PDB file of C-alpha atoms in Angstrom:
ATOM      1  CA  UNK A   1      14.262   0.851  52.090  1.00  0.00           C
ATOM      2  CA  UNK A   2      13.681   4.116  49.407  1.00  0.00           C
ATOM      3  CA  UNK A   3      11.249   4.273  47.775  1.00  0.00           C
ATOM      4  CA  UNK A   4      10.153   6.649  44.433  1.00  0.00           C
ATOM      5  CA  UNK A   5       6.265   7.785  43.769  1.00  0.00           C
ATOM      6  CA  UNK A   6       5.285   8.793  40.608  1.00  0.00           C
ATOM      7  CA  UNK A   7       1.359   8.617  40.677  1.00  0.00           C
ATOM      8  CA  UNK A   8       1.277  10.534  37.177  1.00  0.00           C
ATOM      9  CA  UNK A   9       1.162   7.757  34.278  1.00  0.00           C
ATOM     10  CA  UNK A  10       0.002   9.417  31.770  1.00  0.00           C
ATOM     11  CA  UNK A  11       0.101  13.911  30.842  1.00  0.00           C
ATOM     12  CA  UNK A  12      -0.884  15.159  28.053  1.00  0.00           C
ATOM     13  CA  UNK A  13      -0.672  18.951  27.232  1.00  0.00           C
ATOM     14  CA  UNK A  14      -1.345  21.695  24.526  1.00  0.00           C
ATOM     15  CA  UNK A  15       1.745  23.018  23.166  1.00  0.00           C
ATOM     16  CA  UNK A  16       2.924  25.960  25.722  1.00  0.00           C
ATOM     17  CA  UNK A  17       0.745  25.063  28.608  1.00  0.00           C
ATOM     18  CA  UNK A  18       2.757  24.925  31.370  1.00  0.00           C
ATOM     19  CA  UNK A  19       3.227  20.789  33.133  1.00  0.00           C
ATOM     20  CA  UNK A  20       4.655  20.301  36.568  1.00  0.00           C
ATOM     21  CA  UNK A  21       5.516  16.172  37.435  1.00  0.00           C
ATOM     22  CA  UNK A  22       4.760  14.655  40.594  1.00  0.00           C
ATOM     23  CA  UNK A  23       7.435  13.095  42.692  1.00  0.00           C
ATOM     24  CA  UNK A  24       7.026  11.771  46.025  1.00  0.00           C
ATOM     25  CA  UNK A  25       9.283  10.112  47.683  1.00  0.00           C
ATOM     26  CA  UNK A  26      10.076   8.161  50.877  1.00  0.00           C
ATOM     27  CA  UNK A  27      13.530   7.481  52.600  1.00  0.00           C
ATOM     28  CA  UNK A  28      14.763   6.621  56.597  1.00  0.00           C
ATOM     29  CA  UNK A  29      18.356   8.336  55.425  1.00  0.00           C
ATOM     30  CA  UNK A  30      18.892  11.890  56.904  1.00  0.00           C
ATOM     31  CA  UNK A  31      21.244  12.984  53.892  1.00  0.00           C
ATOM     32  CA  UNK A  32      20.258  11.484  50.567  1.00  0.00           C
ATOM     33  CA  UNK A  33      20.741  12.977  46.387  1.00  0.00           C
ATOM     34  CA  UNK A  34      16.964  13.019  44.253  1.00  0.00           C
ATOM     35  CA  UNK A  35      17.145  13.268  39.995  1.00  0.00           C
ATOM     36  CA  UNK A  36      15.293  13.820  36.869  1.00  0.00           C
ATOM     37  CA  UNK A  37      16.422  11.294  33.889  1.00  0.00           C
ATOM     38  CA  UNK A  38      14.527  11.847  30.786  1.00  0.00           C
ATOM     39  CA  UNK A  39      14.057   9.125  28.268  1.00  0.00           C
ATOM     40  CA  UNK A  40      13.042  10.725  24.628  1.00  0.00           C
ATOM     41  CA  UNK A  41      11.348   8.109  22.398  1.00  0.00           C
ATOM     42  CA  UNK A  42      14.909   7.692  21.085  1.00  0.00           C
ATOM     43  CA  UNK A  43      15.190   5.547  24.705  1.00  0.00           C
ATOM     44  CA  UNK A  44      18.399   6.675  25.609  1.00  0.00           C
ATOM     45  CA  UNK A  45      17.999   8.019  29.853  1.00  0.00           C
ATOM     46  CA  UNK A  46      19.491  11.972  29.622  1.00  0.00           C
ATOM     47  CA  UNK A  47      20.380  13.265  33.224  1.00  0.00           C
ATOM     48  CA  UNK A  48      18.550  16.590  33.952  1.00  0.00           C
ATOM     49  CA  UNK A  49      19.045  17.592  37.985  1.00  0.00           C
ATOM     50  CA  UNK A  50      20.610  16.150  40.599  1.00  0.00           C
ATOM     51  CA  UNK A  51      19.879  17.488  44.133  1.00  0.00           C
ATOM     52  CA  UNK A  52      21.736  16.814  47.566  1.00  0.00           C
ATOM     53  CA  UNK A  53      19.345  17.011  50.762  1.00  0.00           C
ATOM     54  CA  UNK A  54      20.240  19.554  52.477  1.00  0.00           C
ATOM     55  CA  UNK A  55      19.231  21.151  49.578  1.00  0.00           C
ATOM     56  CA  UNK A  56      16.111  23.040  49.657  1.00  0.00           C
ATOM     57  CA  UNK A  57      16.925  25.892  47.033  1.00  0.00           C
ATOM     58  CA  UNK A  58      14.111  25.275  43.871  1.00  0.00           C
ATOM     59  CA  UNK A  59      16.030  25.662  40.980  1.00  0.00           C
ATOM     60  CA  UNK A  60      15.112  27.344  37.439  1.00  0.00           C
ATOM     61  CA  UNK A  61      17.202  25.868  34.692  1.00  0.00           C
ATOM     62  CA  UNK A  62      15.442  27.817  31.119  1.00  0.00           C
ATOM     63  CA  UNK A  63      12.010  26.417  31.135  1.00  0.00           C
ATOM     64  CA  UNK A  64      12.413  24.148  33.575  1.00  0.00           C
ATOM     65  CA  UNK A  65      12.081  24.488  37.340  1.00  0.00           C
ATOM     66  CA  UNK A  66      11.985  21.825  39.933  1.00  0.00           C
ATOM     67  CA  UNK A  67      10.483  22.227  43.652  1.00  0.00           C
ATOM     68  CA  UNK A  68      12.498  20.336  46.307  1.00  0.00           C
ATOM     69  CA  UNK A  69      10.258  20.408  49.451  1.00  0.00           C
ATOM     70  CA  UNK A  70      11.155  17.987  52.314  1.00  0.00           C
ATOM     71  CA  UNK A  71       8.151  18.294  54.240  1.00  0.00           C
ATOM     72  CA  UNK A  72       6.419  16.586  52.080  1.00  0.00           C
ATOM     73  CA  UNK A  73       8.835  14.591  50.401  1.00  0.00           C
ATOM     74  CA  UNK A  74       8.591  16.086  47.273  1.00  0.00           C
ATOM     75  CA  UNK A  75      10.463  17.030  44.478  1.00  0.00           C
ATOM     76  CA  UNK A  76       8.030  18.426  41.584  1.00  0.00           C
ATOM     77  CA  UNK A  77       9.752  19.157  38.187  1.00  0.00           C
ATOM     78  CA  UNK A  78       7.759  21.674  36.231  1.00  0.00           C
ATOM     79  CA  UNK A  79       7.916  22.597  32.601  1.00  0.00           C
ATOM     80  CA  UNK A  80       7.150  26.804  31.477  1.00  0.00           C
ATOM     81  CA  UNK A  81       5.592  26.725  28.227  1.00  0.00           C
ATOM     82  CA  UNK A  82       6.114  22.669  27.245  1.00  0.00           C
ATOM     83  CA  UNK A  83       6.894  22.002  23.468  1.00  0.00           C
ATOM     84  CA  UNK A  84       6.406  18.841  21.979  1.00  0.00           C
ATOM     85  CA  UNK A  85       9.990  18.598  22.047  1.00  0.00           C
ATOM     86  CA  UNK A  86       9.147  17.995  25.588  1.00  0.00           C
ATOM     87  CA  UNK A  87       7.557  14.562  24.517  1.00  0.00           C
ATOM     88  CA  UNK A  88       8.883  11.995  27.194  1.00  0.00           C
ATOM     89  CA  UNK A  89       8.802   9.996  29.823  1.00  0.00           C
ATOM     90  CA  UNK A  90      10.120  11.038  32.852  1.00  0.00           C
ATOM     91  CA  UNK A  91      11.807   9.939  35.766  1.00  0.00           C
ATOM     92  CA  UNK A  92      12.156  11.278  39.143  1.00  0.00           C
ATOM     93  CA  UNK A  93      15.001   8.368  40.914  1.00  0.00           C
ATOM     94  CA  UNK A  94      16.798   9.172  44.816  1.00  0.00           C
ATOM     95  CA  UNK A  95      19.558   7.470  46.177  1.00  0.00           C
ATOM     96  CA  UNK A  96      22.021   6.948  49.651  1.00  0.00           C
ATOM     97  CA  UNK A  97      24.870   9.084  50.136  1.00  0.00           C
ATOM     98  CA  UNK A  98      27.089   6.911  49.235  1.00  0.00           C
ATOM     99  CA  UNK A  99      24.567   4.240  48.304  1.00  0.00           C
ATOM    100  CA  UNK A 100      25.149   2.115  44.607  1.00  0.00           C
ATOM    101  CA  UNK A 101      21.467   1.638  44.212  1.00  0.00           C
ATOM    102  CA  UNK A 102      19.819   4.739  42.874  1.00  0.00           C
ATOM    103  CA  UNK A 103      15.574   3.231  43.477  1.00  0.00           C
ATOM    104  CA  UNK A 104      13.326   4.842  40.040  1.00  0.00           C
ATOM    105  CA  UNK A 105      10.127   5.989  40.163  1.00  0.00           C
ATOM    106  CA  UNK A 106       7.531   3.978  37.118  1.00  0.00           C
ATOM    107  CA  UNK A 107       8.030   7.341  35.702  1.00  0.00           C
ATOM    108  CA  UNK A 108       5.936   9.394  33.536  1.00  0.00           C
ATOM    109  CA  UNK A 109       4.684   9.838  30.183  1.00  0.00           C
ATOM    110  CA  UNK A 110       4.162  13.760  29.044  1.00  0.00           C
ATOM    111  CA  UNK A 111       2.809  13.754  25.790  1.00  0.00           C
ATOM    112  CA  UNK A 112       2.939  18.059  23.754  1.00  0.00           C
ATOM    113  CA  UNK A 113       0.451  18.272  21.603  1.00  0.00           C
ATOM    114  CA  UNK A 114       1.397  20.597  18.792  1.00  0.00           C
TER     115      UNK A 114
ATOM    116  CA  UNK B   1      33.813  11.807  23.274  1.00  0.00           C
ATOM    117  CA  UNK B   2      32.210   8.623  23.056  1.00  0.00           C
ATOM    118  CA  UNK B   3      31.011   8.513  26.830  1.00  0.00           C
ATOM    119  CA  UNK B   4      29.365   5.758  27.213  1.00  0.00           C
ATOM    120  CA  UNK B   5      28.248   2.823  24.929  1.00  0.00           C
ATOM    121  CA  UNK B   6      26.310  -0.700  24.734  1.00  0.00           C
ATOM    122  CA  UNK B   7      26.283  -2.952  22.123  1.00  0.00           C
ATOM    123  CA  UNK B   8      24.529  -4.592  20.688  1.00  0.00           C
ATOM    124  CA  UNK B   9      21.335  -2.395  20.336  1.00  0.00           C
ATOM    125  CA  UNK B  10      18.750  -4.328  19.394  1.00  0.00           C
ATOM    126  CA  UNK B  11      19.275  -8.756  20.108  1.00  0.00           C
ATOM    127  CA  UNK B  12      17.123 -11.099  19.894  1.00  0.00           C
ATOM    128  CA  UNK B  13      17.649 -15.100  21.455  1.00  0.00           C
ATOM    129  CA  UNK B  14      16.069 -18.200  22.668  1.00  0.00           C
ATOM    130  CA  UNK B  15      14.969 -19.565  25.359  1.00  0.00           C
ATOM    131  CA  UNK B  16      18.105 -21.385  27.211  1.00  0.00           C
ATOM    132  CA  UNK B  17      21.101 -19.867  25.349  1.00  0.00           C
ATOM    133  CA  UNK B  18      23.812 -17.827  26.519  1.00  0.00           C
ATOM    134  CA  UNK B  19      23.623 -13.679  26.016  1.00  0.00           C
ATOM    135  CA  UNK B  20      25.976 -11.035  26.507  1.00  0.00           C
ATOM    136  CA  UNK B  21      25.297  -7.813  26.451  1.00  0.00           C
ATOM    137  CA  UNK B  22      28.096  -4.972  26.635  1.00  0.00           C
ATOM    138  CA  UNK B  23      29.196  -1.918  27.946  1.00  0.00           C
ATOM    139  CA  UNK B  24      31.967   0.071  27.519  1.00  0.00           C
ATOM    140  CA  UNK B  25      32.798   3.245  28.930  1.00  0.00           C
ATOM    141  CA  UNK B  26      35.505   6.302  28.000  1.00  0.00           C
ATOM    142  CA  UNK B  27      35.788   8.825  31.077  1.00  0.00           C
ATOM    143  CA  UNK B  28      37.676   5.978  32.949  1.00  0.00           C
ATOM    144  CA  UNK B  29      34.489   5.728  35.789  1.00  0.00           C
ATOM    145  CA  UNK B  30      35.807   3.871  38.523  1.00  0.00           C
ATOM    146  CA  UNK B  31      31.534   2.814  39.018  1.00  0.00           C
ATOM    147  CA  UNK B  32      29.849   1.463  35.901  1.00  0.00           C
ATOM    148  CA  UNK B  33      25.827  -0.217  36.713  1.00  0.00           C
ATOM    149  CA  UNK B  34      23.232  -3.162  34.800  1.00  0.00           C
ATOM    150  CA  UNK B  35      20.106  -2.011  35.191  1.00  0.00           C
ATOM    151  CA  UNK B  36      17.020  -3.596  33.648  1.00  0.00           C
ATOM    152  CA  UNK B  37      13.598  -1.604  32.572  1.00  0.00           C
ATOM    153  CA  UNK B  38      10.437  -2.840  32.410  1.00  0.00           C
ATOM    154  CA  UNK B  39       6.522  -1.293  32.593  1.00  0.00           C
ATOM    155  CA  UNK B  40       5.477  -0.280  36.231  1.00  0.00           C
ATOM    156  CA  UNK B  41       9.030  -1.178  37.604  1.00  0.00           C
ATOM    157  CA  UNK B  42      11.679   2.586  36.121  1.00  0.00           C
ATOM    158  CA  UNK B  43      14.661   1.106  35.926  1.00  0.00           C
ATOM    159  CA  UNK B  44      15.493  -1.948  38.016  1.00  0.00           C
ATOM    160  CA  UNK B  45      19.441  -3.132  39.853  1.00  0.00           C
ATOM    161  CA  UNK B  46      20.642  -5.549  38.566  1.00  0.00           C
ATOM    162  CA  UNK B  47      24.995  -5.561  39.207  1.00  0.00           C
ATOM    163  CA  UNK B  48      27.750  -2.808  40.105  1.00  0.00           C
ATOM    164  CA  UNK B  49      30.926  -2.165  40.063  1.00  0.00           C
ATOM    165  CA  UNK B  50      33.376  -0.066  42.497  1.00  0.00           C
ATOM    166  CA  UNK B  51      36.899  -0.873  39.814  1.00  0.00           C
ATOM    167  CA  UNK B  52      37.993  -3.969  38.683  1.00  0.00           C
ATOM    168  CA  UNK B  53      37.863  -7.092  39.636  1.00  0.00           C
ATOM    169  CA  UNK B  54      35.339  -6.053  42.126  1.00  0.00           C
ATOM    170  CA  UNK B  55      31.331  -6.502  41.507  1.00  0.00           C
ATOM    171  CA  UNK B  56      28.324  -6.747  43.659  1.00  0.00           C
ATOM    172  CA  UNK B  57      24.654  -7.333  43.046  1.00  0.00           C
ATOM    173  CA  UNK B  58      22.080  -5.360  42.979  1.00  0.00           C
ATOM    174  CA  UNK B  59      18.309  -5.692  43.868  1.00  0.00           C
ATOM    175  CA  UNK B  60      17.193  -7.988  41.230  1.00  0.00           C
ATOM    176  CA  UNK B  61      20.685  -9.819  39.692  1.00  0.00           C
ATOM    177  CA  UNK B  62      19.456 -13.571  39.507  1.00  0.00           C
ATOM    178  CA  UNK B  63      20.014 -15.246  36.013  1.00  0.00           C
ATOM    179  CA  UNK B  64      22.507 -12.598  35.941  1.00  0.00           C
ATOM    180  CA  UNK B  65      26.644 -13.176  35.864  1.00  0.00           C
ATOM    181  CA  UNK B  66      28.970  -9.575  35.615  1.00  0.00           C
ATOM    182  CA  UNK B  67      33.010  -9.528  35.575  1.00  0.00           C
ATOM    183  CA  UNK B  68      35.215  -6.613  35.618  1.00  0.00           C
ATOM    184  CA  UNK B  69      38.977  -6.809  34.407  1.00  0.00           C
ATOM    185  CA  UNK B  70      39.372  -3.703  32.865  1.00  0.00           C
ATOM    186  CA  UNK B  71      37.949  -0.441  34.365  1.00  0.00           C
ATOM    187  CA  UNK B  72      36.139   0.558  30.940  1.00  0.00           C
ATOM    188  CA  UNK B  73      34.632  -2.725  29.869  1.00  0.00           C
ATOM    189  CA  UNK B  74      31.220  -4.375  31.927  1.00  0.00           C
ATOM    190  CA  UNK B  75      29.967  -7.256  30.554  1.00  0.00           C
ATOM    191  CA  UNK B  76      27.082  -8.760  31.358  1.00  0.00           C
ATOM    192  CA  UNK B  77      26.191 -12.409  30.856  1.00  0.00           C
ATOM    193  CA  UNK B  78      22.810 -13.733  31.472  1.00  0.00           C
ATOM    194  CA  UNK B  79      23.691 -17.667  31.218  1.00  0.00           C
ATOM    195  CA  UNK B  80      20.243 -18.818  29.977  1.00  0.00           C
ATOM    196  CA  UNK B  81      18.143 -16.888  28.448  1.00  0.00           C
ATOM    197  CA  UNK B  82      14.634 -16.872  30.139  1.00  0.00           C
ATOM    198  CA  UNK B  83      11.456 -14.492  28.273  1.00  0.00           C
ATOM    199  CA  UNK B  84      11.120 -13.214  31.984  1.00  0.00           C
ATOM    200  CA  UNK B  85      15.072 -11.329  31.039  1.00  0.00           C
ATOM    201  CA  UNK B  86      12.689  -9.891  27.883  1.00  0.00           C
ATOM    202  CA  UNK B  87      13.430  -6.068  28.518  1.00  0.00           C
ATOM    203  CA  UNK B  88      15.835  -3.232  27.845  1.00  0.00           C
ATOM    204  CA  UNK B  89      18.858  -3.368  29.700  1.00  0.00           C
ATOM    205  CA  UNK B  90      20.741   0.145  30.320  1.00  0.00           C
ATOM    206  CA  UNK B  91      24.421   0.333  31.822  1.00  0.00           C
ATOM    207  CA  UNK B  92      25.334   3.136  33.643  1.00  0.00           C
ATOM    208  CA  UNK B  93      29.005   4.852  35.295  1.00  0.00           C
ATOM    209  CA  UNK B  94      30.104   7.665  37.557  1.00  0.00           C
ATOM    210  CA  UNK B  95      33.293   8.861  38.519  1.00  0.00           C
ATOM    211  CA  UNK B  96      33.369   8.403  42.104  1.00  0.00           C
ATOM    212  CA  UNK B  97      30.856   7.442  45.020  1.00  0.00           C
ATOM    213  CA  UNK B  98      28.378  10.410  45.164  1.00  0.00           C
ATOM    214  CA  UNK B  99      28.669  11.469  42.056  1.00  0.00           C
ATOM    215  CA  UNK B 100      25.665  11.239  38.791  1.00  0.00           C
ATOM    216  CA  UNK B 101      24.855   8.566  37.650  1.00  0.00           C
ATOM    217  CA  UNK B 102      25.117   8.962  33.480  1.00  0.00           C
ATOM    218  CA  UNK B 103      23.519   5.932  31.131  1.00  0.00           C
ATOM    219  CA  UNK B 104      24.229   4.529  28.132  1.00  0.00           C
ATOM    220  CA  UNK B 105      21.816   3.998  24.833  1.00  0.00           C
ATOM    221  CA  UNK B 106      20.483   0.687  26.519  1.00  0.00           C
ATOM    222  CA  UNK B 107      20.043  -3.174  24.857  1.00  0.00           C
ATOM    223  CA  UNK B 108      16.309  -3.929  23.537  1.00  0.00           C
ATOM    224  CA  UNK B 109      15.883  -7.689  24.691  1.00  0.00           C
ATOM    225  CA  UNK B 110      14.167 -10.071  22.960  1.00  0.00           C
ATOM    226  CA  UNK B 111      13.998 -13.758  24.884  1.00  0.00           C
ATOM    227  CA  UNK B 112      11.601 -15.954  22.781  1.00  0.00           C
TER     228      UNK B 112
END
């Protein structure tokens, strides 16, 4: 079975601060994919990144960066110099390769205070 | 490029009524999915479809029916709505078996 844990229910930061959202996952599968999605106040789900289990390289995209560590089963997401537009609920998700059920964590609500 | 659309965006209904939520995608993706989002649960898979006329149950299928007569459409029907089905429903699609799922804007359903 797969499980994704986002222990931080809510985080508040002041604009321009850095913030890290934690994601810990459980799976017995050797091949899988991890994802981050953003859900802004408007409610839609926006895809941010996908990582496969063989690729532990960290990734940076502008102010966003992701740290994937198989040894600790974690896939953490860092926002550098946060902005008000980053305020949203962020979901981490896991899927076994070839499967259809994308398992989501319960989400972390990030509030960036101006 | 419309992508994936859902209708209606908001729906209020009463217990026992039949409700159909629509999902339409313009990408010609093979796979389509229905999830529900509830506080404390994240999103959970209701049903999915690998192609037209092929559907299968997800994690929480009870009380729901799906069909897929055309590749681009994947309606979700609540045959007799219950209050526990009050939720936000998301449709998603993906092009192939290992690709990323992309989500529609969601439908907020309130069952009174």
